[in-house]
Amino acid sequence: MKTLTKKETAIMNILWNSEEPLSQNDIATTHPELNKNTIQAVLKKLLEADFIKIEHIGYSGTVLTRQYAPKVDQADYLSESISRDAAYRIAARFIEKDASIDEIDKLGTLIERKKKKLKA
C-alpha cells in the first residue's frame, strides 16, 4: 500500500473522521488552513491511488460537485504502515494506560477468537 504524504494524510483524516461524504468545498470550509487548489490536487491523487471514491454527485449551492468518501479504512492503512513491533507496543500501551474494562473485555474476546482460529 502506498505511503501517504502529509497533505494526503491530512485530507484522509478529514474524510475518515466524517460521518458523510465531503466535497472539496466542504473540506475547504471546515479546514480553512488548507488551500482549495491543494485540496483539489490531493483529492485527484487520492482518487488515482484508489484511497478514496466518488460517493455521489451533489449540489454545492447551484453547482454540481463530487462528494468523496474513503475507500481504505484508517485502521487497515495504519496496520500496513507500521511494523508488527510498533503495533504490539501501541496495543500494549493502550491496554496499560487508557483502556476501560469494556475495551479490555472486547479485546479479550477478539484474542480468544483469534486463538481458536489459529488452533483450527
PDB file of C-alpha atoms in Angstrom:
ATOM      1  CA  MET A   1       0.000   0.000   0.000  1.00  0.00           C
ATOM      2  CA  LYS A   2       1.265   3.481  -0.895  1.00  0.00           C
ATOM      3  CA  THR A   3       2.515   5.670   1.945  1.00  0.00           C
ATOM      4  CA  LEU A   4       0.622   8.943   2.171  1.00  0.00           C
ATOM      5  CA  THR A   5       2.261  12.364   2.197  1.00  0.00           C
ATOM      6  CA  LYS A   6       1.484  14.873   4.977  1.00  0.00           C
ATOM      7  CA  LYS A   7      -1.174  16.639   2.897  1.00  0.00           C
ATOM      8  CA  GLU A   8      -2.709  13.341   1.752  1.00  0.00           C
ATOM      9  CA  THR A   9      -2.808  12.164   5.356  1.00  0.00           C
ATOM     10  CA  ALA A  10      -4.466  15.429   6.421  1.00  0.00           C
ATOM     11  CA  ILE A  11      -7.208  15.044   3.787  1.00  0.00           C
ATOM     12  CA  MET A  12      -7.658  11.340   4.563  1.00  0.00           C
ATOM     13  CA  ASN A  13      -8.006  12.125   8.285  1.00  0.00           C
ATOM     14  CA  ILE A  14     -10.750  14.616   7.451  1.00  0.00           C
ATOM     15  CA  LEU A  15     -12.568  12.009   5.349  1.00  0.00           C
ATOM     16  CA  TRP A  16     -12.002   9.219   7.902  1.00  0.00           C
ATOM     17  CA  ASN A  17     -13.441  11.378  10.672  1.00  0.00           C
ATOM     18  CA  SER A  18     -16.503  12.470   8.704  1.00  0.00           C
ATOM     19  CA  GLU A  19     -19.828  10.689   9.054  1.00  0.00           C
ATOM     20  CA  GLU A  20     -20.772  11.538   5.483  1.00  0.00           C
ATOM     21  CA  PRO A  21     -19.065  12.092   2.112  1.00  0.00           C
ATOM     22  CA  LEU A  22     -17.465  15.514   1.682  1.00  0.00           C
ATOM     23  CA  SER A  23     -16.958  17.788  -1.283  1.00  0.00           C
ATOM     24  CA  GLN A  24     -13.838  19.823  -1.931  1.00  0.00           C
ATOM     25  CA  ASN A  25     -15.784  22.868  -0.738  1.00  0.00           C
ATOM     26  CA  ASP A  26     -16.864  21.094   2.479  1.00  0.00           C
ATOM     27  CA  ILE A  27     -13.221  20.346   3.271  1.00  0.00           C
ATOM     28  CA  ALA A  28     -12.134  23.920   2.485  1.00  0.00           C
ATOM     29  CA  THR A  29     -14.943  25.388   4.597  1.00  0.00           C
ATOM     30  CA  THR A  30     -14.254  23.260   7.663  1.00  0.00           C
ATOM     31  CA  HIS A  31     -10.460  23.458   7.310  1.00  0.00           C
ATOM     32  CA  PRO A  32      -9.590  26.968   6.088  1.00  0.00           C
ATOM     33  CA  GLU A  33      -5.885  26.315   6.690  1.00  0.00           C
ATOM     34  CA  LEU A  34      -5.952  24.118   3.571  1.00  0.00           C
ATOM     35  CA  ASN A  35      -5.748  25.854   0.204  1.00  0.00           C
ATOM     36  CA  LYS A  36      -8.558  24.953  -2.240  1.00  0.00           C
ATOM     37  CA  ASN A  37      -6.060  24.227  -5.032  1.00  0.00           C
ATOM     38  CA  THR A  38      -4.107  21.917  -2.725  1.00  0.00           C
ATOM     39  CA  ILE A  39      -7.293  20.114  -1.697  1.00  0.00           C
ATOM     40  CA  GLN A  40      -8.257  19.613  -5.333  1.00  0.00           C
ATOM     41  CA  ALA A  41      -4.805  18.277  -6.280  1.00  0.00           C
ATOM     42  CA  VAL A  42      -4.668  15.948  -3.267  1.00  0.00           C
ATOM     43  CA  LEU A  43      -8.179  14.595  -3.900  1.00  0.00           C
ATOM     44  CA  LYS A  44      -7.147  13.831  -7.506  1.00  0.00           C
ATOM     45  CA  LYS A  45      -4.034  11.953  -6.299  1.00  0.00           C
ATOM     46  CA  LEU A  46      -6.032  10.025  -3.687  1.00  0.00           C
ATOM     47  CA  LEU A  47      -8.568   9.027  -6.357  1.00  0.00           C
ATOM     48  CA  GLU A  48      -5.793   7.819  -8.671  1.00  0.00           C
ATOM     49  CA  ALA A  49      -4.185   5.870  -5.809  1.00  0.00           C
ATOM     50  CA  ASP A  50      -7.582   4.271  -5.041  1.00  0.00           C
ATOM     51  CA  PHE A  51      -7.692   5.597  -1.457  1.00  0.00           C
ATOM     52  CA  ILE A  52     -10.986   7.429  -1.986  1.00  0.00           C
ATOM     53  CA  LYS A  53     -14.042   7.127  -4.182  1.00  0.00           C
ATOM     54  CA  ILE A  54     -16.667   9.482  -5.506  1.00  0.00           C
ATOM     55  CA  GLU A  55     -19.607   8.527  -3.316  1.00  0.00           C
ATOM     56  CA  HIS A  56     -22.083  10.619  -5.257  1.00  0.00           C
ATOM     57  CA  ILE A  57     -22.539  13.889  -7.034  1.00  0.00           C
ATOM     58  CA  GLY A  58     -24.487  16.543  -5.178  1.00  0.00           C
ATOM     59  CA  TYR A  59     -25.107  20.241  -5.196  1.00  0.00           C
ATOM     60  CA  SER A  60     -22.977  22.862  -3.518  1.00  0.00           C
ATOM     61  CA  GLY A  61     -25.320  25.811  -3.884  1.00  0.00           C
ATOM     62  CA  THR A  62     -26.313  25.656  -7.529  1.00  0.00           C
ATOM     63  CA  VAL A  63     -23.191  23.873  -8.751  1.00  0.00           C
ATOM     64  CA  LEU A  64     -22.856  20.111  -9.110  1.00  0.00           C
ATOM     65  CA  THR A  65     -19.938  18.793  -7.093  1.00  0.00           C
ATOM     66  CA  ARG A  66     -18.341  15.435  -6.345  1.00  0.00           C
ATOM     67  CA  GLN A  67     -18.572  14.122  -2.815  1.00  0.00           C
ATOM     68  CA  TYR A  68     -15.732  11.903  -1.672  1.00  0.00           C
ATOM     69  CA  ALA A  69     -15.558   9.056   0.832  1.00  0.00           C
ATOM     70  CA  PRO A  70     -12.629   6.887   1.924  1.00  0.00           C
ATOM     71  CA  LYS A  71     -12.151   3.560   0.182  1.00  0.00           C
ATOM     72  CA  VAL A  72      -9.366   2.484   2.518  1.00  0.00           C
ATOM     73  CA  ASP A  73     -10.167   2.000   6.190  1.00  0.00           C
ATOM     74  CA  GLN A  74      -7.995   4.030   8.577  1.00  0.00           C
ATOM     75  CA  ALA A  75      -7.109   1.011  10.721  1.00  0.00           C
ATOM     76  CA  ASP A  76      -6.146  -1.005   7.624  1.00  0.00           C
ATOM     77  CA  TYR A  77      -3.894   1.790   6.388  1.00  0.00           C
ATOM     78  CA  LEU A  78      -2.216   2.223   9.760  1.00  0.00           C
ATOM     79  CA  SER A  79      -1.703  -1.502  10.249  1.00  0.00           C
ATOM     80  CA  GLU A  80       0.005  -1.700   6.842  1.00  0.00           C
ATOM     81  CA  SER A  81       2.122   1.378   7.604  1.00  0.00           C
ATOM     82  CA  ILE A  82       3.681   0.320  10.902  1.00  0.00           C
ATOM     83  CA  SER A  83       5.788  -2.654  11.913  1.00  0.00           C
ATOM     84  CA  ARG A  84       4.432  -5.565  13.949  1.00  0.00           C
ATOM     85  CA  ASP A  85       6.633  -4.484  16.845  1.00  0.00           C
ATOM     86  CA  ALA A  86       5.244  -0.939  16.777  1.00  0.00           C
ATOM     87  CA  ALA A  87       1.680  -2.283  16.567  1.00  0.00           C
ATOM     88  CA  TYR A  88       2.339  -4.507  19.581  1.00  0.00           C
ATOM     89  CA  ARG A  89       3.783  -1.586  21.568  1.00  0.00           C
ATOM     90  CA  ILE A  90       0.815   0.638  20.703  1.00  0.00           C
ATOM     91  CA  ALA A  91      -1.663  -2.062  21.749  1.00  0.00           C
ATOM     92  CA  ALA A  92       0.249  -2.765  24.975  1.00  0.00           C
ATOM     93  CA  ARG A  93       0.442   0.933  25.869  1.00  0.00           C
ATOM     94  CA  PHE A  94      -3.273   1.377  25.152  1.00  0.00           C
ATOM     95  CA  ILE A  95      -4.143  -1.534  27.427  1.00  0.00           C
ATOM     96  CA  GLU A  96      -1.818  -0.387  30.206  1.00  0.00           C
ATOM     97  CA  LYS A  97      -2.701   3.314  30.184  1.00  0.00           C
ATOM     98  CA  ASP A  98      -6.038   4.072  28.558  1.00  0.00           C
ATOM     99  CA  ALA A  99      -8.255   1.023  28.135  1.00  0.00           C
ATOM    100  CA  SER A 100     -11.542   0.800  30.018  1.00  0.00           C
ATOM    101  CA  ILE A 101     -12.860  -2.505  31.339  1.00  0.00           C
ATOM    102  CA  ASP A 102     -15.299  -2.683  28.391  1.00  0.00           C
ATOM    103  CA  GLU A 103     -12.495  -2.176  25.888  1.00  0.00           C
ATOM    104  CA  ILE A 104     -10.364  -4.823  27.621  1.00  0.00           C
ATOM    105  CA  ASP A 105     -13.310  -7.250  27.502  1.00  0.00           C
ATOM    106  CA  LYS A 106     -13.762  -6.594  23.765  1.00  0.00           C
ATOM    107  CA  LEU A 107     -10.045  -7.113  23.143  1.00  0.00           C
ATOM    108  CA  GLY A 108     -10.149 -10.327  25.197  1.00  0.00           C
ATOM    109  CA  THR A 109     -12.991 -11.621  23.024  1.00  0.00           C
ATOM    110  CA  LEU A 110     -11.025 -10.806  19.859  1.00  0.00           C
ATOM    111  CA  ILE A 111      -7.937 -12.542  21.254  1.00  0.00           C
ATOM    112  CA  GLU A 112      -9.900 -15.686  22.150  1.00  0.00           C
ATOM    113  CA  ARG A 113     -11.455 -15.790  18.661  1.00  0.00           C
ATOM    114  CA  LYS A 114      -8.030 -15.451  17.055  1.00  0.00           C
ATOM    115  CA  LYS A 115      -6.580 -18.219  19.270  1.00  0.00           C
ATOM    116  CA  LYS A 116      -9.371 -20.594  18.217  1.00  0.00           C
ATOM    117  CA  LYS A 117      -8.793 -19.731  14.570  1.00  0.00           C
ATOM    118  CA  LEU A 118      -5.054 -20.346  14.836  1.00  0.00           C
ATOM    119  CA  LYS A 119      -5.540 -23.674  16.609  1.00  0.00           C
ATOM    120  CA  ALA A 120      -8.003 -24.928  13.983  1.00  0.00           C
TER     121      ALA A 120
END
